[in-house]
Amino acid sequence: MSSAHRTITPWRSSSEGGRYHTKSSADRAKMSSRDQTLGSVSGLESFQVPRSRSWFGDIPVRRQSSLNSLAKESAFIALGSNMGDRVAMIEDACRHMDSRGIKVLRTSGLWETEAMYVKEQSSFINGVCEVETGFGPFELLDELQKIETSMGRMKTIDKGPRNIDLDILLYGDTTVYDPRLSIPHRLLLERPFVLHPLCELIPNASLPHPHSPIPFRTHLANLPTPSAPLSTLTPLSLTHPPLTPLAPTRRTHLMAILNLTPDSFSDGGLHTPTSLTQTISTLLTSGATILDLGGQSTRPGAIPITPQEELSRILPAITLIRSLPHGKEAVISIDTYRASVAHAAIRAGADMINDVSGGTLDAEMLPTVAKLGCTICLMHMRGTPQTMTSQTSYPLGLLPTLATDLLARVKAAEEAGVRRWRMILDPGIGFAKNVDQSLEVLRRLGELREWEGLKGLPWLVGVSRKGFIGKVTGVGVPRERGWGTAACVSAAVCGGADLVRVHDYVEMRSVVRMGDAVWRV
């Protein structure tokens, strides 16, 4: 936001055009009504408004054309929808903003809430985005309303159902008083569905002077406790229920591992072209709804293959899954760190990307995911699969470093255009972490979930058959580490994992069900 507070009030001069003025709140308090009419106070900046534009009575409310010459301003826009594919509507609105010179810098998560004013309607999905724009406040309002209209918005009842709703919450440090527009938004502080997402972006900020200096996080804490806890949501596909990481009674989802590699540490070479149909059918009929396909091994020391070879393993599996009765609605995740593989796989029918590098091994991964509009899991890893075992020193502390690194990956994803509601985090157990460190991450997962800047994001945990389990239990053969895996999966559920990635789907399904019965209440 800009450092200088501005107040914008519309008024009409005796000339052919109207004017808007921006000045400090102190100057505004000193001005008499005559001073305001004549614009005679020192420091007053006046902006001509063409009289030919539409007017609201005697008040110009259409354009601030000369405001376009000012430096671009930061603004916060509320996003809402409760009709149709709500997530798609909000994502479409963000694309419209980008295309109209309203650059979306970052977004909050999406929060599902019951209707607040008119109760007899479907629940809403709400969020907030920070934008950068050269439009003045009223021009920005005009552009947002054009977007709503182009998307089919028809307002029939005030605060009633709508496929898309775009409201200006804040515009730099500017205050606007007008029949068409109030900035800050006059209902901002009473709406939990606005304060929750706003606090994901600027929790310690407050309304511009002369409004309340109390931080937004304090206003949120002072609101009445809702009857049902609010949660963010993260879509995986069009058919699968979204992840709801803040819902206390949510169930833990299982991600079934389907390695298509000859050299994976646990099941390399197990899934051949002739056995693949049976393997996938067994998983689907057993109830698996999320399949994670890997065509490149990421075990320690694994030798990279070409993207073409990786795709030659993945693409036929995607086609096969979609051809099976239970496979049409399954979530297909692609375990890859290559942007070209991610692009081809999503185009072929996959739903999400699971990147063990969090976008660090291919600079094009995050921009590619942003363009595809799919969900991505950002895992914590140092180095590469070839070097990660030598990068286990964390002099500033394991959890603080891990959280800082993941915050940096979230920021990088935001800057690439990935929406926050399209992100999943993975602490990377076993990746650049020794036995004690892997156990510490598992033990303290709950702390990571509450970390400032990470709260509200869902977590995937992968512990299945990993080496640290073998070292603790003394079981050398990865396929025989089922009991140790079960204990770690149970710990992950206790720590708040939203997804657990497993080899033994049927057995771990029972572990997760029992864990949910104990802890998800």
Short mmCIF file of C-alpha atoms in Angstrom, two decimals:
data_model
loop_
_atom_site.label_atom_id
_atom_site.label_comp_id
_atom_site.label_asym_id
_atom_site.label_seq_id
_atom_site.Cartn_x
_atom_site.Cartn_y
_atom_site.Cartn_z
CA MET A 1 0.00 0.00 0.00
CA SER A 2 1.10 3.56 -0.49
CA SER A 3 2.38 5.42 2.52
CA ALA A 4 0.27 8.57 2.15
CA HIS A 5 -3.33 8.34 3.24
CA ARG A 6 -5.83 9.83 0.80
CA THR A 7 -9.51 10.67 1.14
CA ILE A 8 -11.61 10.84 -2.02
CA THR A 9 -14.93 12.64 -1.94
CA PRO A 10 -16.82 13.64 -5.08
CA TRP A 11 -17.96 17.20 -5.63
CA ARG A 12 -19.07 19.40 -8.48
CA SER A 13 -17.36 22.57 -9.58
CA SER A 14 -18.90 25.44 -11.54
CA SER A 15 -16.95 24.46 -14.65
CA GLU A 16 -18.06 21.93 -17.27
CA GLY A 17 -16.23 19.07 -15.61
CA GLY A 18 -16.47 17.58 -12.16
CA ARG A 19 -13.54 16.93 -9.80
CA TYR A 20 -12.26 14.37 -7.35
CA HIS A 21 -9.73 15.31 -4.76
CA THR A 22 -7.22 13.40 -2.72
CA LYS A 23 -5.62 14.92 0.34
CA SER A 24 -4.48 14.00 3.79
CA SER A 25 -7.13 13.45 6.45
CA ALA A 26 -5.64 16.38 8.40
CA ASP A 27 -6.10 18.69 5.44
CA ARG A 28 -9.63 17.43 4.99
CA ALA A 29 -10.50 18.22 8.59
CA LYS A 30 -9.27 21.80 8.15
CA MET A 31 -11.27 22.49 5.03
CA SER A 32 -14.51 24.43 5.22
CA SER A 33 -17.30 23.58 2.84
CA ARG A 34 -16.37 26.69 0.79
CA ASP A 35 -12.73 25.55 0.66
CA GLN A 36 -13.84 22.18 -0.61
CA THR A 37 -15.91 23.83 -3.33
CA LEU A 38 -13.09 26.08 -4.48
CA GLY A 39 -10.32 23.55 -3.98
CA SER A 40 -8.18 26.28 -2.36
CA VAL A 41 -6.36 24.39 0.38
CA SER A 42 -2.63 23.88 -0.02
CA GLY A 43 -1.78 20.27 -0.83
CA LEU A 44 -5.13 19.55 -2.48
CA GLU A 45 -4.78 17.55 -5.67
CA SER A 46 -7.74 17.88 -8.05
CA PHE A 47 -8.60 15.54 -10.90
CA GLN A 48 -10.78 16.60 -13.79
CA VAL A 49 -13.69 14.34 -14.64
CA PRO A 50 -15.26 14.66 -18.10
CA ARG A 51 -18.85 15.86 -17.73
CA SER A 52 -19.91 13.59 -20.57
CA ARG A 53 -19.51 10.49 -18.38
CA SER A 54 -22.43 9.13 -16.37
CA TRP A 55 -23.30 10.94 -13.17
CA PHE A 56 -25.14 10.18 -9.95
CA GLY A 57 -27.39 13.22 -9.57
CA ASP A 58 -25.07 16.17 -9.09
CA ILE A 59 -22.19 13.93 -7.99
CA PRO A 60 -19.64 12.59 -10.49
CA VAL A 61 -19.18 8.92 -9.79
CA ARG A 62 -18.02 7.45 -13.08
CA ARG A 63 -14.39 8.22 -13.86
CA GLN A 64 -11.18 9.60 -12.42
CA SER A 65 -9.34 9.72 -15.71
CA SER A 66 -6.32 11.63 -14.46
CA LEU A 67 -5.80 9.11 -11.65
CA ASN A 68 -4.51 6.78 -14.35
CA SER A 69 -1.34 8.87 -14.49
CA LEU A 70 -0.53 7.98 -10.89
CA ALA A 71 1.69 5.06 -9.94
CA LYS A 72 -0.06 1.73 -9.77
CA GLU A 73 -1.87 1.06 -6.52
CA SER A 74 -2.44 -2.03 -4.44
CA ALA A 75 -6.03 -3.01 -3.68
CA PHE A 76 -7.79 -5.93 -2.01
CA ILE A 77 -10.81 -7.46 -3.71
CA ALA A 78 -13.34 -9.79 -2.07
CA LEU A 79 -14.32 -12.83 -4.14
CA GLY A 80 -17.56 -14.75 -3.65
CA SER A 81 -19.80 -17.31 -5.36
CA ASN A 82 -22.65 -19.62 -4.37
CA MET A 83 -23.96 -20.74 -7.77
CA GLY A 84 -22.68 -23.26 -10.30
CA ASP A 85 -19.07 -24.42 -10.10
CA ARG A 86 -18.11 -21.92 -7.43
CA VAL A 87 -14.34 -22.46 -7.56
CA ALA A 88 -14.35 -22.22 -11.35
CA MET A 89 -16.34 -18.98 -11.18
CA ILE A 90 -13.81 -17.37 -8.85
CA GLU A 91 -10.88 -18.59 -10.90
CA ASP A 92 -12.51 -17.26 -14.04
CA ALA A 93 -13.00 -13.88 -12.38
CA CYS A 94 -9.29 -13.78 -11.49
CA ARG A 95 -8.40 -14.48 -15.12
CA HIS A 96 -10.72 -11.68 -16.22
CA MET A 97 -9.02 -9.28 -13.82
CA ASP A 98 -5.58 -10.22 -15.13
CA SER A 99 -6.73 -9.66 -18.69
CA ARG A 100 -8.15 -6.20 -17.89
CA GLY A 101 -5.03 -4.71 -16.33
CA ILE A 102 -5.95 -5.67 -12.77
CA LYS A 103 -3.00 -7.90 -11.94
CA VAL A 104 -3.72 -10.51 -9.27
CA LEU A 105 -0.60 -10.55 -7.09
CA ARG A 106 -1.70 -13.21 -4.60
CA THR A 107 -4.82 -14.79 -3.20
CA SER A 108 -6.10 -16.07 0.10
CA GLY A 109 -7.49 -19.52 0.46
CA LEU A 110 -11.14 -20.13 -0.33
CA TRP A 111 -13.45 -20.37 2.67
CA GLU A 112 -16.84 -22.09 2.59
CA THR A 113 -19.45 -20.33 4.70
CA GLU A 114 -23.19 -20.33 5.20
CA ALA A 115 -25.08 -17.36 3.80
CA MET A 116 -24.95 -14.52 6.34
CA TYR A 117 -27.86 -12.25 5.49
CA VAL A 118 -30.37 -14.04 3.26
CA LYS A 119 -30.37 -17.51 4.83
CA GLU A 120 -32.45 -19.41 2.25
CA GLN A 121 -29.66 -19.99 -0.25
CA SER A 122 -26.68 -22.24 -0.87
CA SER A 123 -23.40 -21.82 1.01
CA PHE A 124 -20.81 -19.43 -0.36
CA ILE A 125 -17.17 -19.80 -1.22
CA ASN A 126 -15.32 -16.63 -0.33
CA GLY A 127 -11.78 -15.37 -0.72
CA VAL A 128 -9.70 -12.23 -1.09
CA CYS A 129 -7.07 -11.29 -3.65
CA GLU A 130 -4.46 -8.57 -3.63
CA VAL A 131 -4.25 -6.79 -6.97
CA GLU A 132 -2.11 -4.10 -8.57
CA THR A 133 -3.90 -1.64 -10.81
CA GLY A 134 -3.54 1.68 -12.57
CA PHE A 135 -7.29 2.26 -12.35
CA GLY A 136 -8.63 4.76 -9.87
CA PRO A 137 -11.18 3.49 -7.32
CA PHE A 138 -14.26 4.23 -9.42
CA GLU A 139 -12.73 2.94 -12.62
CA LEU A 140 -11.75 -0.21 -10.76
CA LEU A 141 -15.36 -0.56 -9.60
CA ASP A 142 -16.52 -0.15 -13.20
CA GLU A 143 -14.15 -2.85 -14.42
CA LEU A 144 -15.20 -5.29 -11.70
CA GLN A 145 -18.85 -4.75 -12.53
CA LYS A 146 -18.09 -5.34 -16.21
CA ILE A 147 -16.48 -8.65 -15.25
CA GLU A 148 -19.55 -9.63 -13.21
CA THR A 149 -21.82 -8.78 -16.12
CA SER A 150 -19.67 -10.66 -18.64
CA MET A 151 -19.86 -13.73 -16.39
CA GLY A 152 -23.66 -13.61 -16.31
CA ARG A 153 -24.17 -11.97 -12.94
CA MET A 154 -27.82 -11.04 -12.46
CA LYS A 155 -28.65 -9.40 -9.15
CA THR A 156 -32.24 -10.24 -8.23
CA ILE A 157 -32.13 -10.02 -4.42
CA ASP A 158 -29.79 -7.84 -2.37
CA LYS A 159 -27.23 -10.18 -0.75
CA GLY A 160 -28.98 -13.07 -2.47
CA PRO A 161 -27.61 -15.84 -4.69
CA ARG A 162 -24.95 -14.89 -7.21
CA ASN A 163 -22.54 -16.75 -9.44
CA ILE A 164 -19.82 -14.15 -8.85
CA ASP A 165 -19.41 -11.22 -6.49
CA LEU A 166 -16.45 -8.82 -6.60
CA ASP A 167 -16.15 -6.09 -3.97
CA ILE A 168 -13.39 -3.56 -3.32
CA LEU A 169 -12.33 -3.88 0.31
CA LEU A 170 -9.27 -1.63 0.42
CA TYR A 171 -7.54 0.63 -2.11
CA GLY A 172 -4.10 1.61 -0.89
CA ASP A 173 -4.54 3.99 2.05
CA THR A 174 -7.42 5.75 0.32
CA THR A 175 -10.81 6.45 1.86
CA VAL A 176 -13.82 6.90 -0.44
CA TYR A 177 -17.25 8.19 0.55
CA ASP A 178 -19.81 7.96 -2.24
CA PRO A 179 -23.30 6.54 -2.87
CA ARG A 180 -21.72 4.04 -5.29
CA LEU A 181 -18.59 3.13 -3.39
CA SER A 182 -17.27 3.07 0.16
CA ILE A 183 -13.62 2.30 0.83
CA PRO A 184 -12.82 0.68 3.20
CA HIS A 185 -15.85 -1.55 2.58
CA ARG A 186 -18.42 -0.54 5.17
CA LEU A 187 -19.20 -4.14 6.23
CA LEU A 188 -15.61 -5.42 6.23
CA LEU A 189 -15.18 -5.72 9.99
CA GLU A 190 -18.44 -7.59 10.64
CA ARG A 191 -17.95 -10.33 8.05
CA PRO A 192 -15.99 -13.42 9.12
CA PHE A 193 -16.02 -14.64 5.52
CA VAL A 194 -14.04 -11.51 4.61
CA LEU A 195 -11.79 -11.21 7.67
CA HIS A 196 -10.65 -14.85 7.57
CA PRO A 197 -9.21 -14.65 4.04
CA LEU A 198 -8.00 -11.06 4.53
CA CYS A 199 -6.04 -12.18 7.59
CA GLU A 200 -4.27 -14.80 5.49
CA LEU A 201 -2.82 -11.93 3.47
CA ILE A 202 -2.45 -8.96 5.84
CA PRO A 203 -3.24 -10.08 9.41
CA ASN A 204 -1.35 -7.26 11.10
CA ALA A 205 -2.62 -4.46 8.89
CA SER A 206 -5.49 -2.18 9.90
CA LEU A 207 -7.92 0.22 8.29
CA PRO A 208 -6.32 3.42 6.95
CA HIS A 209 -6.26 6.52 9.15
CA PRO A 210 -8.53 7.93 10.55
CA HIS A 211 -10.27 4.57 10.98
CA SER A 212 -9.60 2.03 13.71
CA PRO A 213 -5.88 1.20 14.14
CA ILE A 214 -6.75 -2.24 15.53
CA PRO A 215 -5.19 -5.06 13.42
CA PHE A 216 -7.52 -7.16 11.31
CA ARG A 217 -6.52 -10.30 13.24
CA THR A 218 -7.83 -8.69 16.45
CA HIS A 219 -11.12 -7.76 14.81
CA LEU A 220 -11.43 -11.37 13.63
CA ALA A 221 -10.71 -12.75 17.10
CA ASN A 222 -13.39 -10.48 18.57
CA LEU A 223 -16.16 -11.75 16.28
CA PRO A 224 -18.73 -14.14 17.79
CA THR A 225 -17.71 -17.80 17.60
CA PRO A 226 -19.52 -19.40 14.64
CA SER A 227 -21.82 -22.34 15.25
CA ALA A 228 -19.66 -24.46 12.93
CA PRO A 229 -15.91 -23.86 12.48
CA LEU A 230 -14.99 -22.31 9.15
CA SER A 231 -12.45 -24.00 6.91
CA THR A 232 -10.52 -23.32 3.78
CA LEU A 233 -10.99 -25.76 0.92
CA THR A 234 -8.63 -27.09 -1.71
CA PRO A 235 -10.10 -28.69 -4.86
CA LEU A 236 -8.45 -31.81 -6.24
CA SER A 237 -10.73 -32.46 -9.20
CA LEU A 238 -14.23 -31.72 -10.46
CA THR A 239 -15.61 -34.93 -8.95
CA HIS A 240 -13.68 -35.47 -5.71
CA PRO A 241 -14.64 -33.67 -2.48
CA PRO A 242 -12.23 -30.83 -1.69
CA LEU A 243 -9.78 -30.96 1.18
CA THR A 244 -10.97 -28.98 4.21
CA PRO A 245 -7.88 -28.67 6.43
CA LEU A 246 -9.47 -26.63 9.22
CA ALA A 247 -12.57 -28.79 9.69
CA PRO A 248 -12.06 -30.73 12.93
CA THR A 249 -14.20 -33.69 11.81
CA ARG A 250 -12.70 -33.99 8.30
CA ARG A 251 -11.61 -37.43 7.17
CA THR A 252 -8.06 -38.23 6.14
CA HIS A 253 -7.72 -39.02 2.44
CA LEU A 254 -5.52 -41.80 1.12
CA MET A 255 -3.31 -41.36 -1.94
CA ALA A 256 -2.44 -44.73 -3.46
CA ILE A 257 1.07 -44.98 -4.90
CA LEU A 258 1.39 -46.35 -8.41
CA ASN A 259 5.05 -46.41 -9.38
CA LEU A 260 5.62 -47.09 -13.06
CA THR A 261 9.39 -47.23 -12.70
CA PRO A 262 11.81 -50.19 -12.76
CA ASP A 263 14.00 -48.71 -10.00
CA SER A 264 11.77 -47.32 -7.23
CA PHE A 265 13.08 -48.22 -3.77
CA SER A 266 10.06 -50.32 -2.76
CA ASP A 267 8.10 -51.52 -5.76
CA GLY A 268 10.33 -50.86 -8.76
CA GLY A 269 9.39 -53.06 -11.71
CA LEU A 270 6.28 -54.40 -10.01
CA HIS A 271 3.80 -52.72 -12.33
CA THR A 272 4.44 -53.93 -15.87
CA PRO A 273 2.22 -53.16 -18.88
CA THR A 274 0.62 -56.61 -18.63
CA SER A 275 -0.11 -56.38 -14.90
CA LEU A 276 -1.03 -52.71 -14.80
CA THR A 277 -4.71 -53.20 -15.61
CA GLN A 278 -5.15 -55.66 -12.77
CA THR A 279 -3.19 -53.48 -10.35
CA ILE A 280 -5.26 -50.38 -11.11
CA SER A 281 -8.56 -52.30 -11.09
CA THR A 282 -7.73 -53.77 -7.68
CA LEU A 283 -6.96 -50.33 -6.25
CA LEU A 284 -10.13 -48.77 -7.66
CA THR A 285 -12.46 -51.58 -6.58
CA SER A 286 -10.87 -51.45 -3.12
CA GLY A 287 -12.06 -47.87 -2.84
CA ALA A 288 -9.01 -45.87 -3.89
CA THR A 289 -10.08 -42.46 -5.17
CA ILE A 290 -6.66 -40.78 -5.51
CA LEU A 291 -3.84 -42.40 -7.50
CA ASP A 292 -0.32 -40.95 -7.57
CA LEU A 293 1.51 -41.97 -10.75
CA GLY A 294 5.29 -41.83 -10.86
CA GLY A 295 7.40 -42.33 -13.97
CA GLN A 296 10.73 -41.12 -12.52
CA SER A 297 12.17 -42.55 -9.32
CA THR A 298 13.12 -40.00 -6.66
CA ARG A 299 14.78 -42.45 -4.27
CA PRO A 300 18.19 -41.33 -2.96
CA GLY A 301 20.75 -41.60 -5.75
CA ALA A 302 18.19 -42.25 -8.50
CA ILE A 303 19.52 -41.58 -12.02
CA PRO A 304 17.33 -39.14 -13.99
CA ILE A 305 15.64 -40.33 -17.16
CA THR A 306 14.52 -38.18 -20.08
CA PRO A 307 11.13 -36.43 -20.03
CA GLN A 308 10.14 -38.49 -23.07
CA GLU A 309 10.80 -41.74 -21.22
CA GLU A 310 8.95 -40.47 -18.16
CA LEU A 311 5.93 -39.62 -20.30
CA SER A 312 6.07 -42.98 -22.07
CA ARG A 313 5.39 -44.56 -18.69
CA ILE A 314 2.77 -42.10 -17.43
CA LEU A 315 0.52 -41.32 -20.39
CA PRO A 316 -0.61 -44.92 -21.11
CA ALA A 317 -1.50 -45.31 -17.43
CA ILE A 318 -3.64 -42.17 -17.49
CA THR A 319 -5.50 -43.46 -20.54
CA LEU A 320 -5.97 -46.86 -18.90
CA ILE A 321 -7.33 -45.40 -15.66
CA ARG A 322 -9.84 -43.23 -17.48
CA SER A 323 -11.03 -46.23 -19.52
CA LEU A 324 -12.02 -48.21 -16.41
CA PRO A 325 -15.49 -47.81 -14.84
CA HIS A 326 -14.21 -46.60 -11.47
CA GLY A 327 -11.37 -44.64 -13.01
CA LYS A 328 -13.39 -41.91 -14.67
CA GLU A 329 -13.90 -40.07 -11.40
CA ALA A 330 -10.61 -40.96 -9.69
CA VAL A 331 -8.16 -38.17 -8.93
CA ILE A 332 -4.97 -38.75 -10.92
CA SER A 333 -1.91 -37.14 -9.37
CA ILE A 334 1.38 -37.01 -11.27
CA ASP A 335 4.58 -37.38 -9.27
CA THR A 336 7.00 -35.29 -11.33
CA TYR A 337 9.31 -32.30 -11.03
CA ARG A 338 9.33 -31.55 -14.76
CA ALA A 339 7.08 -28.86 -16.23
CA SER A 340 6.85 -30.52 -19.65
CA VAL A 341 5.71 -33.79 -18.06
CA ALA A 342 3.18 -31.95 -15.89
CA HIS A 343 1.76 -30.11 -18.89
CA ALA A 344 1.38 -33.23 -21.04
CA ALA A 345 -0.09 -35.28 -18.19
CA ILE A 346 -2.73 -32.71 -17.23
CA ARG A 347 -3.69 -32.32 -20.88
CA ALA A 348 -4.02 -36.09 -21.10
CA GLY A 349 -6.52 -36.23 -18.23
CA ALA A 350 -4.57 -36.01 -14.95
CA ASP A 351 -5.87 -33.71 -12.22
CA MET A 352 -2.98 -32.51 -10.04
CA ILE A 353 0.81 -32.39 -9.74
CA ASN A 354 2.91 -33.76 -6.87
CA ASP A 355 6.35 -32.12 -7.12
CA VAL A 356 8.99 -33.44 -4.69
CA SER A 357 11.11 -30.34 -5.32
CA GLY A 358 8.37 -27.78 -4.69
CA GLY A 359 9.17 -26.22 -8.04
CA THR A 360 12.92 -25.82 -7.46
CA LEU A 361 14.21 -28.34 -10.02
CA ASP A 362 12.42 -26.84 -13.03
CA ALA A 363 11.92 -23.07 -13.20
CA GLU A 364 8.96 -23.57 -15.53
CA MET A 365 7.00 -25.82 -13.20
CA LEU A 366 5.15 -23.16 -11.18
CA PRO A 367 4.26 -20.94 -14.19
CA THR A 368 3.09 -24.07 -16.02
CA VAL A 369 0.86 -25.13 -13.13
CA ALA A 370 -0.54 -21.60 -12.92
CA LYS A 371 -1.51 -21.71 -16.60
CA LEU A 372 -2.99 -25.19 -16.25
CA GLY A 373 -5.06 -24.09 -13.24
CA CYS A 374 -4.53 -27.38 -11.42
CA THR A 375 -3.61 -28.13 -7.81
CA ILE A 376 0.03 -28.75 -6.90
CA CYS A 377 1.67 -30.35 -3.88
CA LEU A 378 4.82 -28.46 -2.89
CA MET A 379 7.20 -30.76 -1.02
CA HIS A 380 10.19 -29.70 1.05
CA MET A 381 13.49 -31.00 -0.26
CA ARG A 382 17.06 -29.73 -0.39
CA GLY A 383 19.28 -30.41 -3.35
CA THR A 384 18.32 -33.22 -5.70
CA PRO A 385 17.59 -36.93 -5.22
CA GLN A 386 21.29 -37.44 -5.97
CA THR A 387 22.55 -34.96 -3.32
CA MET A 388 19.83 -34.65 -0.69
CA THR A 389 21.28 -37.16 1.79
CA SER A 390 24.27 -34.85 2.29
CA GLN A 391 22.09 -31.81 3.09
CA THR A 392 20.69 -32.65 6.50
CA SER A 393 22.27 -29.82 8.53
CA TYR A 394 19.72 -27.39 9.99
CA PRO A 395 21.71 -25.03 12.27
CA LEU A 396 18.74 -22.70 12.79
CA GLY A 397 16.47 -25.57 13.81
CA LEU A 398 14.64 -28.14 11.74
CA LEU A 399 11.09 -26.83 11.99
CA PRO A 400 11.89 -23.11 11.65
CA THR A 401 14.02 -23.85 8.58
CA LEU A 402 11.44 -26.16 7.07
CA ALA A 403 8.67 -23.61 7.61
CA THR A 404 10.79 -20.79 6.18
CA ASP A 405 11.64 -22.87 3.11
CA LEU A 406 8.00 -23.80 2.53
CA LEU A 407 6.91 -20.18 2.97
CA ALA A 408 9.40 -19.31 0.24
CA ARG A 409 7.90 -21.97 -2.04
CA VAL A 410 4.38 -20.66 -1.37
CA LYS A 411 5.57 -17.15 -2.23
CA ALA A 412 7.27 -18.38 -5.40
CA ALA A 413 4.07 -20.16 -6.42
CA GLU A 414 2.01 -17.02 -5.76
CA GLU A 415 4.39 -14.92 -7.83
CA ALA A 416 4.06 -17.44 -10.66
CA GLY A 417 0.26 -17.10 -10.55
CA VAL A 418 -0.69 -20.22 -8.60
CA ARG A 419 -3.70 -19.50 -6.39
CA ARG A 420 -3.35 -20.29 -2.69
CA TRP A 421 -6.39 -22.57 -2.83
CA ARG A 422 -4.47 -24.68 -5.38
CA MET A 423 -1.58 -25.48 -3.02
CA ILE A 424 -0.89 -28.51 -0.83
CA LEU A 425 2.23 -28.79 1.36
CA ASP A 426 4.39 -31.83 2.13
CA PRO A 427 7.11 -31.71 4.84
CA GLY A 428 9.25 -34.13 2.81
CA ILE A 429 9.87 -36.83 5.38
CA GLY A 430 13.02 -38.72 4.37
CA PHE A 431 14.09 -36.09 1.85
CA ALA A 432 17.21 -34.26 3.09
CA LYS A 433 16.28 -35.48 6.57
CA ASN A 434 17.93 -38.21 8.63
CA VAL A 435 16.11 -40.66 10.89
CA ASP A 436 15.82 -38.34 13.89
CA GLN A 437 14.77 -35.43 11.73
CA SER A 438 12.09 -37.48 9.96
CA LEU A 439 10.72 -38.54 13.34
CA GLU A 440 10.78 -34.96 14.60
CA VAL A 441 8.80 -33.72 11.60
CA LEU A 442 6.22 -36.44 12.13
CA ARG A 443 6.06 -35.69 15.85
CA ARG A 444 5.66 -31.92 15.35
CA LEU A 445 3.43 -31.86 12.28
CA GLY A 446 0.75 -30.06 14.27
CA GLU A 447 3.12 -27.15 14.86
CA LEU A 448 3.81 -26.83 11.15
CA ARG A 449 0.08 -26.70 10.41
CA GLU A 450 -0.27 -23.72 12.77
CA TRP A 451 2.81 -21.85 11.49
CA GLU A 452 2.19 -18.21 10.59
CA GLY A 453 1.62 -18.04 6.84
CA LEU A 454 1.04 -21.79 6.46
CA LYS A 455 -2.16 -22.19 8.45
CA GLY A 456 -5.16 -23.13 6.36
CA LEU A 457 -3.12 -25.00 3.76
CA PRO A 458 -3.64 -28.79 3.53
CA TRP A 459 -0.78 -31.22 4.22
CA LEU A 460 0.23 -34.42 2.47
CA VAL A 461 2.47 -36.83 4.40
CA GLY A 462 4.43 -39.63 2.77
CA VAL A 463 5.98 -42.17 5.15
CA SER A 464 5.15 -45.45 3.46
CA ARG A 465 7.92 -48.08 3.72
CA LYS A 466 10.63 -45.42 3.98
CA GLY A 467 14.19 -46.02 5.12
CA PHE A 468 13.82 -44.34 8.52
CA ILE A 469 11.15 -46.94 9.39
CA GLY A 470 13.56 -49.71 8.47
CA LYS A 471 16.29 -48.24 10.64
CA VAL A 472 14.01 -47.86 13.65
CA THR A 473 12.37 -51.30 13.33
CA GLY A 474 15.30 -53.23 11.90
CA VAL A 475 13.22 -54.35 8.91
CA GLY A 476 15.50 -54.21 5.88
CA VAL A 477 13.05 -55.15 3.12
CA PRO A 478 10.83 -52.15 2.24
CA ARG A 479 7.78 -54.29 1.40
CA GLU A 480 7.88 -55.77 4.91
CA ARG A 481 7.63 -52.42 6.70
CA GLY A 482 3.84 -52.44 6.89
CA TRP A 483 3.60 -52.37 10.68
CA GLY A 484 6.04 -49.50 10.99
CA THR A 485 4.24 -47.66 8.23
CA ALA A 486 0.93 -48.14 10.04
CA ALA A 487 2.32 -46.52 13.18
CA CYS A 488 3.64 -43.54 11.18
CA VAL A 489 0.37 -43.15 9.28
CA SER A 490 -1.49 -43.09 12.58
CA ALA A 491 0.91 -40.41 13.85
CA ALA A 492 0.29 -38.38 10.68
CA VAL A 493 -3.47 -38.50 11.26
CA CYS A 494 -2.92 -37.39 14.84
CA GLY A 495 -0.76 -34.51 13.60
CA GLY A 496 -3.44 -33.28 11.23
CA ALA A 497 -2.45 -34.66 7.82
CA ASP A 498 -5.11 -34.22 5.16
CA LEU A 499 -3.61 -36.76 2.76
CA VAL A 500 -1.35 -39.75 3.41
CA ARG A 501 0.53 -41.36 0.53
CA VAL A 502 0.71 -45.16 0.87
CA HIS A 503 1.67 -48.35 -0.95
CA ASP A 504 -0.60 -50.75 0.97
CA TYR A 505 -3.93 -49.11 0.33
CA VAL A 506 -6.31 -51.64 1.92
CA GLU A 507 -4.33 -52.04 5.13
CA MET A 508 -3.70 -48.30 5.56
CA ARG A 509 -7.36 -47.55 4.89
CA SER A 510 -8.21 -49.33 8.13
CA VAL A 511 -5.46 -47.48 9.99
CA VAL A 512 -6.75 -44.13 8.76
CA ARG A 513 -10.35 -44.96 9.59
CA MET A 514 -9.37 -45.84 13.13
CA GLY A 515 -7.20 -42.75 13.45
CA ASP A 516 -10.03 -40.53 12.24
CA ALA A 517 -12.39 -42.12 14.77
CA VAL A 518 -9.96 -41.27 17.58
CA TRP A 519 -8.73 -37.80 16.57
CA ARG A 520 -11.10 -36.25 14.03
CA VAL A 521 -13.89 -35.29 16.38
#
